[in-house]
Coordinates of N, CA and C in Angstrom, one line a residue:
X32 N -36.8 22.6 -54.4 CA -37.2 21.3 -53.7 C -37.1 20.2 -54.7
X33 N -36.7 18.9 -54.3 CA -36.8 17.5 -55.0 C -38.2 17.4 -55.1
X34 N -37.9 16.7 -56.8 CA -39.3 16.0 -56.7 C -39.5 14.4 -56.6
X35 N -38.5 14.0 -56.8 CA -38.9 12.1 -56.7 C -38.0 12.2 -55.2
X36 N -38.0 10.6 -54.7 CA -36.8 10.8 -54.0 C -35.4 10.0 -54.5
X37 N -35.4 9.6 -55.3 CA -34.0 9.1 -56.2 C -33.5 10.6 -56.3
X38 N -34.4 11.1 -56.7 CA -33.3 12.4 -56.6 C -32.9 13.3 -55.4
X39 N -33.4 12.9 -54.6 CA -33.3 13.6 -53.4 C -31.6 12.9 -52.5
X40 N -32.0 11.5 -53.0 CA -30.7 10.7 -52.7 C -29.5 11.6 -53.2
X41 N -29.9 11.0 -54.5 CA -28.5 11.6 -55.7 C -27.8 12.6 -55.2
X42 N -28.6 13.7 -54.8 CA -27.9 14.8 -54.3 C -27.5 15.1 -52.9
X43 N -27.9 14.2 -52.3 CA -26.9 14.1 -51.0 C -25.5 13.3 -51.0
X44 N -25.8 11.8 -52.0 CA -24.2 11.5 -52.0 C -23.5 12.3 -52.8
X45 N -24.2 13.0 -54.1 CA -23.2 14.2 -54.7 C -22.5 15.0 -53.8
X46 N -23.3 15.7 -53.0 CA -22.7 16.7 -52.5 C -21.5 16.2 -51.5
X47 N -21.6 14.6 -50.7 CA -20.1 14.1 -50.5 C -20.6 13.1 -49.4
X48 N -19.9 12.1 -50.8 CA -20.4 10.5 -50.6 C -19.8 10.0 -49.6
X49 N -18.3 10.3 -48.8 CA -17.5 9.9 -47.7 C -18.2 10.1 -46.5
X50 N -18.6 11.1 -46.4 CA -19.1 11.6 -45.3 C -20.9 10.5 -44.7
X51 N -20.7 10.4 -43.2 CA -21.7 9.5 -42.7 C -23.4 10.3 -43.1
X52 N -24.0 9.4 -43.3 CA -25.5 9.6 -44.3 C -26.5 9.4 -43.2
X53 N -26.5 8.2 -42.9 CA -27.4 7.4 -42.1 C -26.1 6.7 -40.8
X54 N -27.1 6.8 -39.8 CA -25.4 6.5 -38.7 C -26.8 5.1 -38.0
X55 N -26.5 4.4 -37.5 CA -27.8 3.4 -37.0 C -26.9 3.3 -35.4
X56 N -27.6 3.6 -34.5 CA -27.5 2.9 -33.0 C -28.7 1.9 -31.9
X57 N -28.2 0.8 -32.0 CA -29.6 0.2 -30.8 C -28.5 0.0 -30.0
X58 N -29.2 0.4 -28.6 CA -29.1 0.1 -27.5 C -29.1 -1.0 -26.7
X59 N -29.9 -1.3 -27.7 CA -30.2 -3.1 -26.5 C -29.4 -4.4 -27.0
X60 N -28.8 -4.1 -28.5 CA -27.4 -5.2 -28.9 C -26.4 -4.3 -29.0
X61 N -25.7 -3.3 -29.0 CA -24.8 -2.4 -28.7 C -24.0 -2.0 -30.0
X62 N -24.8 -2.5 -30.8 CA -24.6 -2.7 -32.2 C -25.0 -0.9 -32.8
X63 N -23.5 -0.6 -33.9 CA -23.6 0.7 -34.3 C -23.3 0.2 -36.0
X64 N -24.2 0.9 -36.9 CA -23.5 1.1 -38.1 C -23.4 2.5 -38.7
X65 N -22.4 2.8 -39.4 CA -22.5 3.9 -40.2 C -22.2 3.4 -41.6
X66 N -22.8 4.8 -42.1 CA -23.1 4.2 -43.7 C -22.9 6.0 -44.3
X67 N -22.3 6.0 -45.5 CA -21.6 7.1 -46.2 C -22.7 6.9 -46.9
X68 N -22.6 8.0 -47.7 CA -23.6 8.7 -49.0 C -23.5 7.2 -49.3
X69 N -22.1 7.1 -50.2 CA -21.8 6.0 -51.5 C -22.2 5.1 -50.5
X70 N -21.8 4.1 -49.6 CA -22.2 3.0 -49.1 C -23.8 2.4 -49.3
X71 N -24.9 3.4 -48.3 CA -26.1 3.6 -48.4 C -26.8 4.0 -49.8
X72 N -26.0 4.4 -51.0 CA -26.6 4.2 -52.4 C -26.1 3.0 -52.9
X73 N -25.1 2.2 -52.8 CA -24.9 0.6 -53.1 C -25.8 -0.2 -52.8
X74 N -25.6 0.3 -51.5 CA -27.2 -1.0 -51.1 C -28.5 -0.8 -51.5
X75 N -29.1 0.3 -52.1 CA -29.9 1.0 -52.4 C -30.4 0.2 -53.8
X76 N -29.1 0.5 -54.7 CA -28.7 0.1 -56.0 C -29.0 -1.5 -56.1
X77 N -28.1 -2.0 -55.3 CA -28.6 -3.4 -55.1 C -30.0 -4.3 -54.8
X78 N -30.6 -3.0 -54.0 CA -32.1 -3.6 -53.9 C -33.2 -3.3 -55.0
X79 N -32.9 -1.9 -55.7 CA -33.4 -1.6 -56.9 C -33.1 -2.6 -57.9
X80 N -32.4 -3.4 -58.2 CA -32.0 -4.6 -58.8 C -32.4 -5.8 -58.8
X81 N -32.5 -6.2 -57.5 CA -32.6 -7.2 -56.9 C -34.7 -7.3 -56.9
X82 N -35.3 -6.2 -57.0 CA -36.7 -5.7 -57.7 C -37.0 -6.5 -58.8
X83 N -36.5 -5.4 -59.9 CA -36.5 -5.6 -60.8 C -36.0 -6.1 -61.8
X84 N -34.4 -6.7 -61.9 CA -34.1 -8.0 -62.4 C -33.8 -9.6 -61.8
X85 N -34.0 -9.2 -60.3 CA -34.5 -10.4 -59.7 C -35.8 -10.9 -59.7
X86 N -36.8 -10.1 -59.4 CA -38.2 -10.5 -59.5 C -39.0 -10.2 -60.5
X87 N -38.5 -9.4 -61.4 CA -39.0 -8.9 -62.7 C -40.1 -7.9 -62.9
X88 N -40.3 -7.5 -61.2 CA -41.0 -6.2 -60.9 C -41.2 -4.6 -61.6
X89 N -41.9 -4.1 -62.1 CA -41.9 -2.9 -62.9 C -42.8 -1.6 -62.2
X90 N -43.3 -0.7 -63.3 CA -43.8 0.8 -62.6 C -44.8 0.3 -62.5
X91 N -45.9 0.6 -61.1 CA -47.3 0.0 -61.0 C -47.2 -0.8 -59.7
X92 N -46.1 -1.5 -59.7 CA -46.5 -2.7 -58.6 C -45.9 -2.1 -57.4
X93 N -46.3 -2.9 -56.6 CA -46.1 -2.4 -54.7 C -45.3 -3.5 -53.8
X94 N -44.3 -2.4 -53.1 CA -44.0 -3.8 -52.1 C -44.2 -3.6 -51.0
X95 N -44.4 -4.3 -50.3 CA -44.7 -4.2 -48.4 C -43.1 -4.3 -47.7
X96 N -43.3 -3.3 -47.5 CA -41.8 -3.1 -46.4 C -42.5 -2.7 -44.7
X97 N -42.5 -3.9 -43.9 CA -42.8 -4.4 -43.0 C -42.1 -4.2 -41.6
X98 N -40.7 -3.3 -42.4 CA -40.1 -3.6 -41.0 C -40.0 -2.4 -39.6
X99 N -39.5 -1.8 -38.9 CA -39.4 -1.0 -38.4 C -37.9 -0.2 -38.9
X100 N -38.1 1.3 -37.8 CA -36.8 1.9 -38.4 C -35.8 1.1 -38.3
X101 N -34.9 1.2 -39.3 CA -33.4 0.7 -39.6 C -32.5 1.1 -40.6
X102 N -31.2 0.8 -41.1 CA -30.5 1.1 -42.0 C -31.0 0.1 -43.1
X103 N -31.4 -1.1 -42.9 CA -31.9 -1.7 -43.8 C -33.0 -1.4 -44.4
X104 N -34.2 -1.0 -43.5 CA -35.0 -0.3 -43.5 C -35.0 1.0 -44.4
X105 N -34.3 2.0 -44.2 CA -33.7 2.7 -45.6 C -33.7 2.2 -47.0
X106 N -32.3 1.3 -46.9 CA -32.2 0.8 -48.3 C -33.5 0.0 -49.0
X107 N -34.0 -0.8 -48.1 CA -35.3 -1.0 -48.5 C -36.0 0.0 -49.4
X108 N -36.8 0.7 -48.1 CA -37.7 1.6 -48.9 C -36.6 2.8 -50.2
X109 N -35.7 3.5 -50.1 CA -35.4 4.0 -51.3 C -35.0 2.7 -52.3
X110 N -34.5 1.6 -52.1 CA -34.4 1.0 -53.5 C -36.0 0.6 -54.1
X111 N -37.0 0.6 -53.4 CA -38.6 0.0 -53.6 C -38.8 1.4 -54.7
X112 N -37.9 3.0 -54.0 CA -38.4 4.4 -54.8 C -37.5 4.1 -56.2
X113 N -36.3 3.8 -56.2 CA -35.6 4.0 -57.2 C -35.7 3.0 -58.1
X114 N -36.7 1.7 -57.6 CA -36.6 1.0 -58.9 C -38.5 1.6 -59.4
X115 N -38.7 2.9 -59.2 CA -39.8 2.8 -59.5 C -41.3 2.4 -59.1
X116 N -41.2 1.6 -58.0 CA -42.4 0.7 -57.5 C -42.8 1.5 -56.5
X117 N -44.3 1.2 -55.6 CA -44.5 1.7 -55.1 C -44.9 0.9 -53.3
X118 N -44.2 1.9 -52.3 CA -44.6 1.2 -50.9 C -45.6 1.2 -50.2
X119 N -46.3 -0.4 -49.1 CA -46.9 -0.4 -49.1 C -46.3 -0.8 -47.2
X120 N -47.0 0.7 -46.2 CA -46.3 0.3 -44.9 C -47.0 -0.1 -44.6
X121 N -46.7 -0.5 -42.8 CA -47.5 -1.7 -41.9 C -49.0 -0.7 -41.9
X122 N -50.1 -1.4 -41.7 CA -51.2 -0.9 -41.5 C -51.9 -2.3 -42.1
X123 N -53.0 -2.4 -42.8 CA -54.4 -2.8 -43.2 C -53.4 -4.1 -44.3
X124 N -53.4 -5.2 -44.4 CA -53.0 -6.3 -45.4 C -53.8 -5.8 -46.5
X125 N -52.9 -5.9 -47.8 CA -53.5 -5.8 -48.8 C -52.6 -6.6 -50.2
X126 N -53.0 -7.2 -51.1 CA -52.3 -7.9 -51.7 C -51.2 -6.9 -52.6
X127 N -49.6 -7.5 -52.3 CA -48.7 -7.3 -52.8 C -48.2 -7.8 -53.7
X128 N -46.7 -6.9 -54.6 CA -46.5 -7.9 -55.3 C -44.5 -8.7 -54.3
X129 N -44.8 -7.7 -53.8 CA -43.1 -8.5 -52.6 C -43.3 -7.6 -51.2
X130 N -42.9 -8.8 -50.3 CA -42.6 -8.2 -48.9 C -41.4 -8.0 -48.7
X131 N -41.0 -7.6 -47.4 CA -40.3 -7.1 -46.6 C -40.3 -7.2 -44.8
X132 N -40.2 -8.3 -44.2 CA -40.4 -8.5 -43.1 C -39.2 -8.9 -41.9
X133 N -39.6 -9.1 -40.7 CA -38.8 -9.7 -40.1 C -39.4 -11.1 -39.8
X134 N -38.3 -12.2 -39.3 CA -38.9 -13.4 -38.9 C -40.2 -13.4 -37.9
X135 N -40.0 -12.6 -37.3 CA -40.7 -12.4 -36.1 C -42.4 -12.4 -36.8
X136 N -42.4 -11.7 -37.6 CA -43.7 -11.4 -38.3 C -44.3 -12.3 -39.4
X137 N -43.4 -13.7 -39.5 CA -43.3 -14.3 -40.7 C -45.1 -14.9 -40.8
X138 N -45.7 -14.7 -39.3 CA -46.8 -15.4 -39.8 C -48.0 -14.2 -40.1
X139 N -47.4 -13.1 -40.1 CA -48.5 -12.2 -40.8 C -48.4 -12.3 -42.9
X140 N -47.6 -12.7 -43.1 CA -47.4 -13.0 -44.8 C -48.4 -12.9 -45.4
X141 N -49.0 -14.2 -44.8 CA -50.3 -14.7 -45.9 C -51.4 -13.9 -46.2
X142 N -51.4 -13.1 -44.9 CA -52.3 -11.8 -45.3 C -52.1 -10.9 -46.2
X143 N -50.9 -10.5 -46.7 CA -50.5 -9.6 -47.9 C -50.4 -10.2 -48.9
X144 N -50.8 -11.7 -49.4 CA -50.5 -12.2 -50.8 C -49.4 -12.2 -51.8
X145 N -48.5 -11.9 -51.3 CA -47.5 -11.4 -52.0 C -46.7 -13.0 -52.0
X146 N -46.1 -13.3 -53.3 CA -45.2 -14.6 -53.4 C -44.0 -14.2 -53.3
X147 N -43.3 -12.9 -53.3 CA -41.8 -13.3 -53.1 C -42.0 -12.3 -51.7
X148 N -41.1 -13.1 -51.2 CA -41.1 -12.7 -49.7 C -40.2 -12.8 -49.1
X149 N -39.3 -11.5 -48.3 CA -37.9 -11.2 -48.4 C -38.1 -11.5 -46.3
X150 N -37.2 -11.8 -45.3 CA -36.7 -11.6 -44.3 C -35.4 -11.2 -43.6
X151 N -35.4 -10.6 -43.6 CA -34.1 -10.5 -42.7 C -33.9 -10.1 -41.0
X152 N -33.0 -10.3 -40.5 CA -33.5 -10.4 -38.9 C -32.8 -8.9 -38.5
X153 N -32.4 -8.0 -39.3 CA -31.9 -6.9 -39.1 C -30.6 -6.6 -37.9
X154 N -29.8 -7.8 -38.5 CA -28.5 -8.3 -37.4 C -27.2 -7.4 -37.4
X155 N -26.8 -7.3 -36.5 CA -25.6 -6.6 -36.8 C -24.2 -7.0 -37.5
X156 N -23.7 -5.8 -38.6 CA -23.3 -6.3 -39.4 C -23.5 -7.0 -40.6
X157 N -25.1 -7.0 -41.1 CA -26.0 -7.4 -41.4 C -25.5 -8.9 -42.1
X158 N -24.9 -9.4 -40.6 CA -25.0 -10.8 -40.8 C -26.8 -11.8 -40.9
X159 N -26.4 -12.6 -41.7 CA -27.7 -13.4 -42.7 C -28.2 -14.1 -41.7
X160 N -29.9 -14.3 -41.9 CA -30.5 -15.4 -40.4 C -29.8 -16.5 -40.4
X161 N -29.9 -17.4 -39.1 CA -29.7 -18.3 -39.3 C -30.4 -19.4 -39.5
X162 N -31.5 -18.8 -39.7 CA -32.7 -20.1 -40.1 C -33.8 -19.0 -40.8
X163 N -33.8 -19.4 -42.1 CA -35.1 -18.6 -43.5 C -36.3 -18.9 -42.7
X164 N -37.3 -18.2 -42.5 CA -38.5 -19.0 -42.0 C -39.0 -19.7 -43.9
X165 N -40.0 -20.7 -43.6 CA -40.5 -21.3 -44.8 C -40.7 -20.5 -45.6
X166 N -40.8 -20.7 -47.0 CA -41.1 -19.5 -47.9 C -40.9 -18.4 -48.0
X167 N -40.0 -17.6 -47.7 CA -39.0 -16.7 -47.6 C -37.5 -16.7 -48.1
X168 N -37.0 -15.8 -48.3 CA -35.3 -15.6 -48.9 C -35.2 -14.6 -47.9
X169 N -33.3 -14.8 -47.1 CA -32.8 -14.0 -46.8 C -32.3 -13.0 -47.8
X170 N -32.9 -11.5 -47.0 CA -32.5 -10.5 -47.6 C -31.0 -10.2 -48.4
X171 N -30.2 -10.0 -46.7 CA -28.9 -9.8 -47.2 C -28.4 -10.3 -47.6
X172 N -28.8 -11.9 -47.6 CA -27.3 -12.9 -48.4 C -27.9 -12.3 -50.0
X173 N -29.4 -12.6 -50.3 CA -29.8 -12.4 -51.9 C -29.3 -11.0 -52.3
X174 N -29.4 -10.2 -51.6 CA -29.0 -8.4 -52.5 C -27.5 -8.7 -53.0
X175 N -26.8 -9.0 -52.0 CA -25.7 -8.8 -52.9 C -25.0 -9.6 -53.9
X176 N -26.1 -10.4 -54.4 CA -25.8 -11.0 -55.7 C -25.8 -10.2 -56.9
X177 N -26.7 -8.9 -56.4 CA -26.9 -7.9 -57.4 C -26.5 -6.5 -57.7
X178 N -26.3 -6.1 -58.6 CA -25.0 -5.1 -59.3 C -25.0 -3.7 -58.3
X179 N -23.9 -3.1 -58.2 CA -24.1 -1.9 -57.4 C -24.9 -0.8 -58.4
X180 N -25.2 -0.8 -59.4 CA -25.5 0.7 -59.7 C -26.8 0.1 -60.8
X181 N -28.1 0.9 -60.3 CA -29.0 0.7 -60.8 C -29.1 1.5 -62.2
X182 N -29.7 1.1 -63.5 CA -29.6 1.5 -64.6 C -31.0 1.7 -65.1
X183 N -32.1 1.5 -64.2 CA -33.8 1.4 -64.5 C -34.1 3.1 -65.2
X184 N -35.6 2.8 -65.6 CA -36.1 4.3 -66.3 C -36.1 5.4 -64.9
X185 N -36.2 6.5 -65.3 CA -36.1 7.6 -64.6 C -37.4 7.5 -63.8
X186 N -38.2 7.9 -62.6 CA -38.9 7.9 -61.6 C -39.5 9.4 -61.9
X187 N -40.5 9.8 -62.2 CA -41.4 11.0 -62.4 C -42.1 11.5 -61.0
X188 N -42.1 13.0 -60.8 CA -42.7 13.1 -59.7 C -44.4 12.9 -59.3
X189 N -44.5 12.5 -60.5 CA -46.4 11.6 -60.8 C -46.2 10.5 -60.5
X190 N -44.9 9.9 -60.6 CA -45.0 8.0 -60.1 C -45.5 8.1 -58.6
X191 N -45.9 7.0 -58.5 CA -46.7 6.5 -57.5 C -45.5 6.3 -56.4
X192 N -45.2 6.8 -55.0 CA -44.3 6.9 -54.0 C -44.8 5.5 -53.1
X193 N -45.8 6.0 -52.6 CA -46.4 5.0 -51.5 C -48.0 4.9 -52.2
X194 N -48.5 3.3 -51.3 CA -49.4 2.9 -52.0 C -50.8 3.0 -50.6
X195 N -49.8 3.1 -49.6 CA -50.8 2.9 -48.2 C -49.3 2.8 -46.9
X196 N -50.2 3.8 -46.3 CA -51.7 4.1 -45.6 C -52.6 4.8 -46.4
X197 N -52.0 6.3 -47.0 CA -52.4 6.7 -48.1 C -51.7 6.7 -49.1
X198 N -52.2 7.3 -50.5 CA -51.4 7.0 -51.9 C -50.6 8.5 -51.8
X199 N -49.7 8.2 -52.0 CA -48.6 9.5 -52.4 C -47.6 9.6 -53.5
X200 N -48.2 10.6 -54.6 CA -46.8 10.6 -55.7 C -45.2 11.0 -54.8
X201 N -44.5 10.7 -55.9 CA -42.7 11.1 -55.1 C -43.0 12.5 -55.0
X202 N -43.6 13.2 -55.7 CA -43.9 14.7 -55.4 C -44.4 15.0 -54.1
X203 N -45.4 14.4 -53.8 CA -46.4 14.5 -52.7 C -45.5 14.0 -51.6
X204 N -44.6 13.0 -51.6 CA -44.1 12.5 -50.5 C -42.9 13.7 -50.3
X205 N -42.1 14.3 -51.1 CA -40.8 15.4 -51.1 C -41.7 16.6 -50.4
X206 N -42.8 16.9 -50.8 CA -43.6 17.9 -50.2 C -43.8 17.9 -49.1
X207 N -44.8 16.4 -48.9 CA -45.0 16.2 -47.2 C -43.4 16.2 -45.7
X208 N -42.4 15.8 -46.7 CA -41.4 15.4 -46.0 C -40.7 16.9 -45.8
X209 N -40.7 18.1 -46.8 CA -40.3 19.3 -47.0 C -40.9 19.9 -45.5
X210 N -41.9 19.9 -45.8 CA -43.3 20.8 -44.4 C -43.1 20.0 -42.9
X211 N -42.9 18.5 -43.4 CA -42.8 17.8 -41.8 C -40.9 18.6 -41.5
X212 N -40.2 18.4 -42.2 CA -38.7 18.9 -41.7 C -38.4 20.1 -41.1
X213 N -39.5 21.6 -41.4 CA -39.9 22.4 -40.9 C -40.4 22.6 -39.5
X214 N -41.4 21.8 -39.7 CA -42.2 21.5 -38.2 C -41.1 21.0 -37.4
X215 N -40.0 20.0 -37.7 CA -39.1 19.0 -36.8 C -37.9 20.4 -36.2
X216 N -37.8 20.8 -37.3 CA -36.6 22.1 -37.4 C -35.2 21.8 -37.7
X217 N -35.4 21.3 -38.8 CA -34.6 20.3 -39.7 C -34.1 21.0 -40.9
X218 N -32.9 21.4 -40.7 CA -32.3 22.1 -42.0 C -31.0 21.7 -42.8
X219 N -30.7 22.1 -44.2 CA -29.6 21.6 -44.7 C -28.5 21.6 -43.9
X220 N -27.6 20.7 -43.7 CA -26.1 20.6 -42.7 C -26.6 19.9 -41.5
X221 N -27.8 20.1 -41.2 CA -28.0 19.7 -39.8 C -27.6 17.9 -39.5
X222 N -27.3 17.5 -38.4 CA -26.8 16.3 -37.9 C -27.9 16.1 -36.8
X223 N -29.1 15.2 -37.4 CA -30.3 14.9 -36.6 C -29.8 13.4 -35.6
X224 N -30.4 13.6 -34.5 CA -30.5 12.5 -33.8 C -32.1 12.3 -33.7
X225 N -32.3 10.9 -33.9 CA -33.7 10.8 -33.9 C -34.2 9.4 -33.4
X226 N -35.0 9.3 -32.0 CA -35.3 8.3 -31.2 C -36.3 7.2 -32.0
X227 N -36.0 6.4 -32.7 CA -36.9 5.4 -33.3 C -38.3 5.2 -32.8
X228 N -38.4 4.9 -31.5 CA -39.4 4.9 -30.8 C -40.3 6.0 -31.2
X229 N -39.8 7.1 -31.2 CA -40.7 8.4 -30.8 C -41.0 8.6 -32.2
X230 N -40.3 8.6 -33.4 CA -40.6 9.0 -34.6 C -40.6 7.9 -35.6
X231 N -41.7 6.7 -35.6 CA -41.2 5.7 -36.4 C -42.0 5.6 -37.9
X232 N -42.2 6.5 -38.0 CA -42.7 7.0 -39.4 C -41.8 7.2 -40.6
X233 N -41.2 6.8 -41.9 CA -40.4 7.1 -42.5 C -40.1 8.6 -43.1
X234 N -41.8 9.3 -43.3 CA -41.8 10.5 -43.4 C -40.6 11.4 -42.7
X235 N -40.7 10.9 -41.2 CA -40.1 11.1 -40.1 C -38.5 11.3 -40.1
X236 N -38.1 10.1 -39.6 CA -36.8 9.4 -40.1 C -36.3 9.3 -41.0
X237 N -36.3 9.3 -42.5 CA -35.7 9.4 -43.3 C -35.5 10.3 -44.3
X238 N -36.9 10.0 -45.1 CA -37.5 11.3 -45.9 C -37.4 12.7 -45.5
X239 N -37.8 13.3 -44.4 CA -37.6 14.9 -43.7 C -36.2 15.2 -43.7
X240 N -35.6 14.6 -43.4 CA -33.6 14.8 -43.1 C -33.1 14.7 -45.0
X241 N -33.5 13.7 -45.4 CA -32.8 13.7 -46.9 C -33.4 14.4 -47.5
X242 N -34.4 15.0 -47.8 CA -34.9 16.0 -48.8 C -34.3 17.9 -48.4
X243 N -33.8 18.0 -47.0 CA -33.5 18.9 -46.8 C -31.8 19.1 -46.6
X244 N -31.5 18.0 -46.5 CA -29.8 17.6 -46.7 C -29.4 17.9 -45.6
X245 N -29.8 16.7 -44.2 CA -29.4 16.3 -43.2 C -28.7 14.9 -43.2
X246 N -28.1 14.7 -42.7 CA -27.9 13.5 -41.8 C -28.2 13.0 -40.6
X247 N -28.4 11.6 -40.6 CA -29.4 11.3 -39.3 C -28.3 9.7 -38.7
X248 N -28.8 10.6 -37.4 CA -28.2 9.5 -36.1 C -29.3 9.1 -35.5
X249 N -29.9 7.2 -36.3 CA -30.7 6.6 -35.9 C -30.8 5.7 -34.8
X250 N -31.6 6.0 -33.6 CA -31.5 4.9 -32.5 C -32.2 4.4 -32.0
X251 N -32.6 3.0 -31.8 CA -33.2 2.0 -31.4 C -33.7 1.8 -29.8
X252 N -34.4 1.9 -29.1 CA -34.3 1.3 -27.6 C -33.1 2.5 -26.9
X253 N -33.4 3.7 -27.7 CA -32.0 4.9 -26.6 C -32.3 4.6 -25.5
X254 N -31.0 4.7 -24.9 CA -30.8 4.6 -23.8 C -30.7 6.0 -23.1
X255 N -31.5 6.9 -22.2 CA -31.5 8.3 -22.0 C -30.0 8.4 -21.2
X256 N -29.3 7.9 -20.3 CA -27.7 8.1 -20.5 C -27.1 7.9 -21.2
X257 N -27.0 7.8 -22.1 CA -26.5 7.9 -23.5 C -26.5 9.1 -24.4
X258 N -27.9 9.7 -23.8 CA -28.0 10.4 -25.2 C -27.0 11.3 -24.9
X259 N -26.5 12.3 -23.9 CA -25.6 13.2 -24.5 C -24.5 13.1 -24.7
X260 N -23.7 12.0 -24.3 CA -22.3 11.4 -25.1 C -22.4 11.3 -26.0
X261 N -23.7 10.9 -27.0 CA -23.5 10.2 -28.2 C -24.1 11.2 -29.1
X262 N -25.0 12.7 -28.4 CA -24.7 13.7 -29.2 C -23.6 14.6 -29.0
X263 N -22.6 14.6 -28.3 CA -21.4 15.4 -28.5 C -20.8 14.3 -29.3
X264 N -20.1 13.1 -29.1 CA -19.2 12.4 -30.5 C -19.9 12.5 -31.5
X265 N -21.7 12.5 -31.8 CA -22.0 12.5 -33.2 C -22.3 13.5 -33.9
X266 N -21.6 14.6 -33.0 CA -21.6 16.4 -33.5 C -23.3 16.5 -33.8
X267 N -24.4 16.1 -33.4 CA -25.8 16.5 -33.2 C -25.4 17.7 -33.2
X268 N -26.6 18.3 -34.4 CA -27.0 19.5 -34.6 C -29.0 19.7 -33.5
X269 N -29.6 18.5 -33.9 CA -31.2 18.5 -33.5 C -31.3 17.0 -32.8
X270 N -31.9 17.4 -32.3 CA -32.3 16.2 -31.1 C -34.0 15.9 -31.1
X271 N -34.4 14.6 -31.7 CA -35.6 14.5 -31.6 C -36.0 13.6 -31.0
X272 N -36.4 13.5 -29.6 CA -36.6 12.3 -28.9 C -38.0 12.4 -28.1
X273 N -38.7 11.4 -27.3 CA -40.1 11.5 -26.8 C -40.2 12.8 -26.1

């Protein structure tokens, strides 16, 4: 078993970076992305960067990643793991040291305290908003100002994972995610399809499939005629829907 999840990554694009990692589908803009090991560790890399030599963030501090399931959503929360820091999901405001939101939510901010404060409108293509709400940076234009390959200290399975709802070391989170992939019936090779709606927990969605070395076909607003066309093209192995 992994103990951080930088490592849990590492060894999924090792084992073969070409191949689709994270696949994203919503329904209701018709908008698909796929993303390869390597692809999904770039952006990763760039947000672990964009942390900690854009904001000058280190081990200790927390950021609020606010958004719902997504591909951004991913890169988010693993670069928040890989630069060390620790996440803080939607639940109870508590002061941060960076968010993570959509426009939509821009007026819940003030409640988390946090001064740098990221938006993005989670568009397809991840084309950039077209209007920052006040005090806010667009996400994607800012990330890729910064370098693909993160160079930070190594991530211990005692560092702090998540900060809330509850606190979880990377240990504790590889563990919980090991036992939830079980319960889901989620095993190495497998090609999960997994209804956003029904499972929007990252434990869920992300963490359970990558620590057991799945791949996941993420979907937004599925559409129930859809689903079985889009598990025979996306070779689904597990189907997790309401």
């Amino acid at each position: 078993m992994y103990t951080t999840i930088p490592q849990a990554l590492s060894s999924a694009v090792r084992r073969d970076p070409t191949t689709p990692l994270l696949t994203w589908y919503d329904d209701a803009t018709g908008d698909r992305t796929e993303l390869s090991g390597a692809t999904l560790e770039n952006w990763v890399s760039k947000t672990a960067n964009l942390l900690v030599d854009g904001l000058g963030l280190s081990g200790g501090e927390t950021v609020a990643v606010l958004l719902p399931p997504h591909w951004q959503t991913a890169a988010i929360l693993l670069g928040v793991s890989e630069a060390g820091l620790s996440v803080a999901l939607p639940g109870r405001p508590q002061p941060v040291d960076a968010l993570f939101m959509t426009p939509a939510q821009a007026g819940e901010a003030a409640a988390w305290a946090a001064v740098d404060r990221y938006a993005t409108g989670l568009l397809p293509l991840a084309m950039p908003l077209r209007e920052v709400p006040p005090g806010f940076v667009d996400y994607v234009t800012d990330v890729r100002n910064y370098g693909d390959h993160f160079g930070g200290a190594p991530v211990t399975p005692d560092s702090r994972a998540l900060a809330s709802p509850i606190e979880l070391s990377h240990l504790a989170v590889m563990r919980t995610a090991t036992e939830r992939a079980a319960e889901l019936g989620i095993t190495g090779g497998d090609r999960v399809l997994i209804d956003a709606r029904a499972y929007p927990g990252p434990i869920d969605w992300l963490f359970a499939p990558l620590v057991v070395g799945a791949s996941v076909v993420l979907c937004a607003n599925l559409h129930p005629a859809k689903l079985e066309a889009r598990t025979t093209a996306e070779k689904v192995t597990v189907v997790l829907t309401a």
